[in-house]
Amino acid sequence: MSTFLIRCTRVLAVVLIYAGIGEAAAGPGSKLFSGRTPLSGHLEGQSESMPASATACVGCHNSAKPLGPALNGLSLTGAVPRRGGPASTYDQAAFCRVLRTGIDPSFILLRKEMPRYQISDGQCTNLWRFLIHDGK
């Protein structure tokens, strides 16, 4: 499936979830990505938690004007040069580490605009499965 179709499908799913259609079918990873289940996070160098509306993944990834890269199985698990560094690939452990610390698999620090999340292992697993499933 093309990246364009994947993005369109994901955007439609998020719209339907926000509209309340398909809420029962939305899994826990989808709810985390869309912000329906809030995540606690803060900006690098800040101790104050951000509002839940600002920590929803969909706000920066796969939105109309994305601030961050598309998140799907292909973009995460493919060897992709990131932020001017070497090509890297994510697995679930690296994905969870980057969400918590801002350090990617090539040990490059993400931009300070990316929240650092207080995310449980279960939440991270659900979010990872959602993103990887949609990317295949």
PDB file of C-alpha atoms in Angstrom:
ATOM      1  CA  MET A   1       0.000   0.000   0.000  1.00  0.00           C
ATOM      2  CA  SER A   2       1.405   3.414  -0.869  1.00  0.00           C
ATOM      3  CA  THR A   3       2.434   5.897   1.806  1.00  0.00           C
ATOM      4  CA  PHE A   4      -0.231   8.287   0.517  1.00  0.00           C
ATOM      5  CA  LEU A   5      -2.979   5.700   0.976  1.00  0.00           C
ATOM      6  CA  ILE A   6      -1.670   4.798   4.427  1.00  0.00           C
ATOM      7  CA  ARG A   7      -1.769   8.461   5.465  1.00  0.00           C
ATOM      8  CA  CYS A   8      -5.261   8.949   4.049  1.00  0.00           C
ATOM      9  CA  THR A   9      -6.500   5.836   5.827  1.00  0.00           C
ATOM     10  CA  ARG A  10      -4.994   6.949   9.134  1.00  0.00           C
ATOM     11  CA  VAL A  11      -6.346  10.487   8.851  1.00  0.00           C
ATOM     12  CA  LEU A  12      -9.810   9.107   8.086  1.00  0.00           C
ATOM     13  CA  ALA A  13      -9.570   6.759  11.069  1.00  0.00           C
ATOM     14  CA  VAL A  14      -8.634   9.631  13.364  1.00  0.00           C
ATOM     15  CA  VAL A  15     -11.490  11.767  12.013  1.00  0.00           C
ATOM     16  CA  LEU A  16     -13.952   8.940  12.584  1.00  0.00           C
ATOM     17  CA  ILE A  17     -12.640   8.379  16.098  1.00  0.00           C
ATOM     18  CA  TYR A  18     -12.941  12.061  16.960  1.00  0.00           C
ATOM     19  CA  ALA A  19     -16.454  12.041  15.520  1.00  0.00           C
ATOM     20  CA  GLY A  20     -17.283   9.118  17.804  1.00  0.00           C
ATOM     21  CA  ILE A  21     -17.791   6.726  14.880  1.00  0.00           C
ATOM     22  CA  GLY A  22     -15.833   3.550  15.282  1.00  0.00           C
ATOM     23  CA  GLU A  23     -14.888   4.344  18.885  1.00  0.00           C
ATOM     24  CA  ALA A  24     -15.695   0.797  19.920  1.00  0.00           C
ATOM     25  CA  ALA A  25     -13.426  -0.567  17.178  1.00  0.00           C
ATOM     26  CA  ALA A  26     -10.536   1.769  18.010  1.00  0.00           C
ATOM     27  CA  GLY A  27      -7.816  -0.092  19.852  1.00  0.00           C
ATOM     28  CA  PRO A  28      -5.740   1.279  22.717  1.00  0.00           C
ATOM     29  CA  GLY A  29      -2.853   2.275  20.427  1.00  0.00           C
ATOM     30  CA  SER A  30      -5.172   4.222  18.153  1.00  0.00           C
ATOM     31  CA  LYS A  31      -6.632   6.025  21.148  1.00  0.00           C
ATOM     32  CA  LEU A  32      -3.147   6.965  22.381  1.00  0.00           C
ATOM     33  CA  PHE A  33      -2.111   8.224  18.932  1.00  0.00           C
ATOM     34  CA  SER A  34      -5.275  10.292  18.480  1.00  0.00           C
ATOM     35  CA  GLY A  35      -5.232  11.723  21.997  1.00  0.00           C
ATOM     36  CA  ARG A  36      -8.504  10.056  23.016  1.00  0.00           C
ATOM     37  CA  THR A  37      -6.409   8.435  25.744  1.00  0.00           C
ATOM     38  CA  PRO A  38      -4.154  11.228  26.995  1.00  0.00           C
ATOM     39  CA  LEU A  39      -0.430  10.823  27.482  1.00  0.00           C
ATOM     40  CA  SER A  40       1.561  12.743  30.052  1.00  0.00           C
ATOM     41  CA  GLY A  41       4.589  14.535  28.650  1.00  0.00           C
ATOM     42  CA  HIS A  42       6.857  17.520  29.035  1.00  0.00           C
ATOM     43  CA  LEU A  43       9.291  19.421  26.836  1.00  0.00           C
ATOM     44  CA  GLU A  44      13.040  18.879  27.178  1.00  0.00           C
ATOM     45  CA  GLY A  45      14.372  21.046  29.980  1.00  0.00           C
ATOM     46  CA  GLN A  46      10.925  21.661  31.460  1.00  0.00           C
ATOM     47  CA  SER A  47       9.491  20.008  34.549  1.00  0.00           C
ATOM     48  CA  GLU A  48       5.895  21.095  34.000  1.00  0.00           C
ATOM     49  CA  SER A  49       3.605  18.632  32.226  1.00  0.00           C
ATOM     50  CA  MET A  50       2.082  19.735  28.941  1.00  0.00           C
ATOM     51  CA  PRO A  51      -1.704  19.786  28.455  1.00  0.00           C
ATOM     52  CA  ALA A  52      -3.017  16.499  27.080  1.00  0.00           C
ATOM     53  CA  SER A  53      -4.215  18.271  23.936  1.00  0.00           C
ATOM     54  CA  ALA A  54      -0.600  19.179  23.136  1.00  0.00           C
ATOM     55  CA  THR A  55       0.818  15.687  23.642  1.00  0.00           C
ATOM     56  CA  ALA A  56      -1.412  13.809  21.170  1.00  0.00           C
ATOM     57  CA  CYS A  57       0.804  12.239  18.491  1.00  0.00           C
ATOM     58  CA  VAL A  58      -1.666  13.153  15.732  1.00  0.00           C
ATOM     59  CA  GLY A  59      -1.100  16.838  16.419  1.00  0.00           C
ATOM     60  CA  CYS A  60       2.387  16.702  14.887  1.00  0.00           C
ATOM     61  CA  HIS A  61       2.521  13.402  12.975  1.00  0.00           C
ATOM     62  CA  ASN A  62       0.217  12.853   9.977  1.00  0.00           C
ATOM     63  CA  SER A  63      -1.655  16.094  10.447  1.00  0.00           C
ATOM     64  CA  ALA A  64      -2.449  18.601   7.710  1.00  0.00           C
ATOM     65  CA  LYS A  65       0.801  20.494   8.406  1.00  0.00           C
ATOM     66  CA  PRO A  66       3.074  17.876   9.989  1.00  0.00           C
ATOM     67  CA  LEU A  67       5.763  19.048  12.386  1.00  0.00           C
ATOM     68  CA  GLY A  68       7.209  15.554  12.638  1.00  0.00           C
ATOM     69  CA  PRO A  69       7.677  12.643  10.264  1.00  0.00           C
ATOM     70  CA  ALA A  70       4.964  10.187   9.336  1.00  0.00           C
ATOM     71  CA  LEU A  71       4.830   7.313  11.788  1.00  0.00           C
ATOM     72  CA  ASN A  72       4.140   3.889  10.335  1.00  0.00           C
ATOM     73  CA  GLY A  73       5.777   0.509   9.966  1.00  0.00           C
ATOM     74  CA  LEU A  74       7.704   1.529   6.879  1.00  0.00           C
ATOM     75  CA  SER A  75       9.051   4.789   8.265  1.00  0.00           C
ATOM     76  CA  LEU A  76       9.972   3.317  11.639  1.00  0.00           C
ATOM     77  CA  THR A  77      11.476  -0.056  10.735  1.00  0.00           C
ATOM     78  CA  GLY A  78      13.125   0.955   7.457  1.00  0.00           C
ATOM     79  CA  ALA A  79      16.744   2.136   7.481  1.00  0.00           C
ATOM     80  CA  VAL A  80      16.172   5.878   7.183  1.00  0.00           C
ATOM     81  CA  PRO A  81      18.692   8.714   7.678  1.00  0.00           C
ATOM     82  CA  ARG A  82      17.237  10.916  10.378  1.00  0.00           C
ATOM     83  CA  ARG A  83      17.976  14.545  11.274  1.00  0.00           C
ATOM     84  CA  GLY A  84      21.220  14.566   9.306  1.00  0.00           C
ATOM     85  CA  GLY A  85      22.542  11.500  11.097  1.00  0.00           C
ATOM     86  CA  PRO A  86      23.170   7.935   9.986  1.00  0.00           C
ATOM     87  CA  ALA A  87      20.388   5.629   8.842  1.00  0.00           C
ATOM     88  CA  SER A  88      18.625   3.997  11.748  1.00  0.00           C
ATOM     89  CA  THR A  89      15.806   1.574  12.338  1.00  0.00           C
ATOM     90  CA  TYR A  90      13.414   1.343  15.246  1.00  0.00           C
ATOM     91  CA  ASP A  91      12.324  -1.711  17.121  1.00  0.00           C
ATOM     92  CA  GLN A  92       9.865  -1.574  19.994  1.00  0.00           C
ATOM     93  CA  ALA A  93      12.550  -0.999  22.647  1.00  0.00           C
ATOM     94  CA  ALA A  94      14.146   1.868  20.684  1.00  0.00           C
ATOM     95  CA  PHE A  95      10.718   3.386  20.019  1.00  0.00           C
ATOM     96  CA  CYS A  96       9.826   3.352  23.717  1.00  0.00           C
ATOM     97  CA  ARG A  97      13.246   4.786  24.613  1.00  0.00           C
ATOM     98  CA  VAL A  98      12.870   7.675  22.159  1.00  0.00           C
ATOM     99  CA  LEU A  99       9.440   8.541  23.552  1.00  0.00           C
ATOM    100  CA  ARG A 100      10.812   8.625  27.089  1.00  0.00           C
ATOM    101  CA  THR A 101      14.258  10.169  26.546  1.00  0.00           C
ATOM    102  CA  GLY A 102      14.284  11.798  23.114  1.00  0.00           C
ATOM    103  CA  ILE A 103      17.294   9.706  22.064  1.00  0.00           C
ATOM    104  CA  ASP A 104      16.877   7.815  18.776  1.00  0.00           C
ATOM    105  CA  PRO A 105      18.432   4.443  17.787  1.00  0.00           C
ATOM    106  CA  SER A 106      21.537   6.223  16.407  1.00  0.00           C
ATOM    107  CA  PHE A 107      21.911   8.127  19.695  1.00  0.00           C
ATOM    108  CA  ILE A 108      20.843  11.404  18.108  1.00  0.00           C
ATOM    109  CA  LEU A 109      18.776  13.697  20.298  1.00  0.00           C
ATOM    110  CA  LEU A 110      15.349  14.614  18.931  1.00  0.00           C
ATOM    111  CA  ARG A 111      14.362  18.252  18.639  1.00  0.00           C
ATOM    112  CA  LYS A 112      13.276  19.857  21.899  1.00  0.00           C
ATOM    113  CA  GLU A 113       9.737  20.333  20.512  1.00  0.00           C
ATOM    114  CA  MET A 114       9.169  16.573  20.762  1.00  0.00           C
ATOM    115  CA  PRO A 115       7.611  15.835  24.161  1.00  0.00           C
ATOM    116  CA  ARG A 116       9.289  13.377  26.502  1.00  0.00           C
ATOM    117  CA  TYR A 117       6.523  11.053  27.651  1.00  0.00           C
ATOM    118  CA  GLN A 118       5.786   9.289  30.895  1.00  0.00           C
ATOM    119  CA  ILE A 119       4.474   6.242  29.072  1.00  0.00           C
ATOM    120  CA  SER A 120       4.031   2.776  30.573  1.00  0.00           C
ATOM    121  CA  ASP A 121       5.424  -0.329  28.930  1.00  0.00           C
ATOM    122  CA  GLY A 122       1.869  -1.444  28.090  1.00  0.00           C
ATOM    123  CA  GLN A 123       0.935   1.906  26.539  1.00  0.00           C
ATOM    124  CA  CYS A 124       4.131   1.945  24.506  1.00  0.00           C
ATOM    125  CA  THR A 125       3.517  -1.604  23.271  1.00  0.00           C
ATOM    126  CA  ASN A 126      -0.024  -0.662  22.215  1.00  0.00           C
ATOM    127  CA  LEU A 127       1.156   2.471  20.403  1.00  0.00           C
ATOM    128  CA  TRP A 128       3.976   0.561  18.663  1.00  0.00           C
ATOM    129  CA  ARG A 129       1.581  -2.190  17.508  1.00  0.00           C
ATOM    130  CA  PHE A 130      -0.867   0.410  16.178  1.00  0.00           C
ATOM    131  CA  LEU A 131       1.833   2.216  14.179  1.00  0.00           C
ATOM    132  CA  ILE A 132       3.466  -0.938  12.822  1.00  0.00           C
ATOM    133  CA  HIS A 133       0.132  -2.546  11.917  1.00  0.00           C
ATOM    134  CA  ASP A 134      -0.942   0.519   9.913  1.00  0.00           C
ATOM    135  CA  GLY A 135       2.376   0.619   8.060  1.00  0.00           C
ATOM    136  CA  LYS A 136       2.088  -2.868   6.568  1.00  0.00           C
TER     137      LYS A 136
END
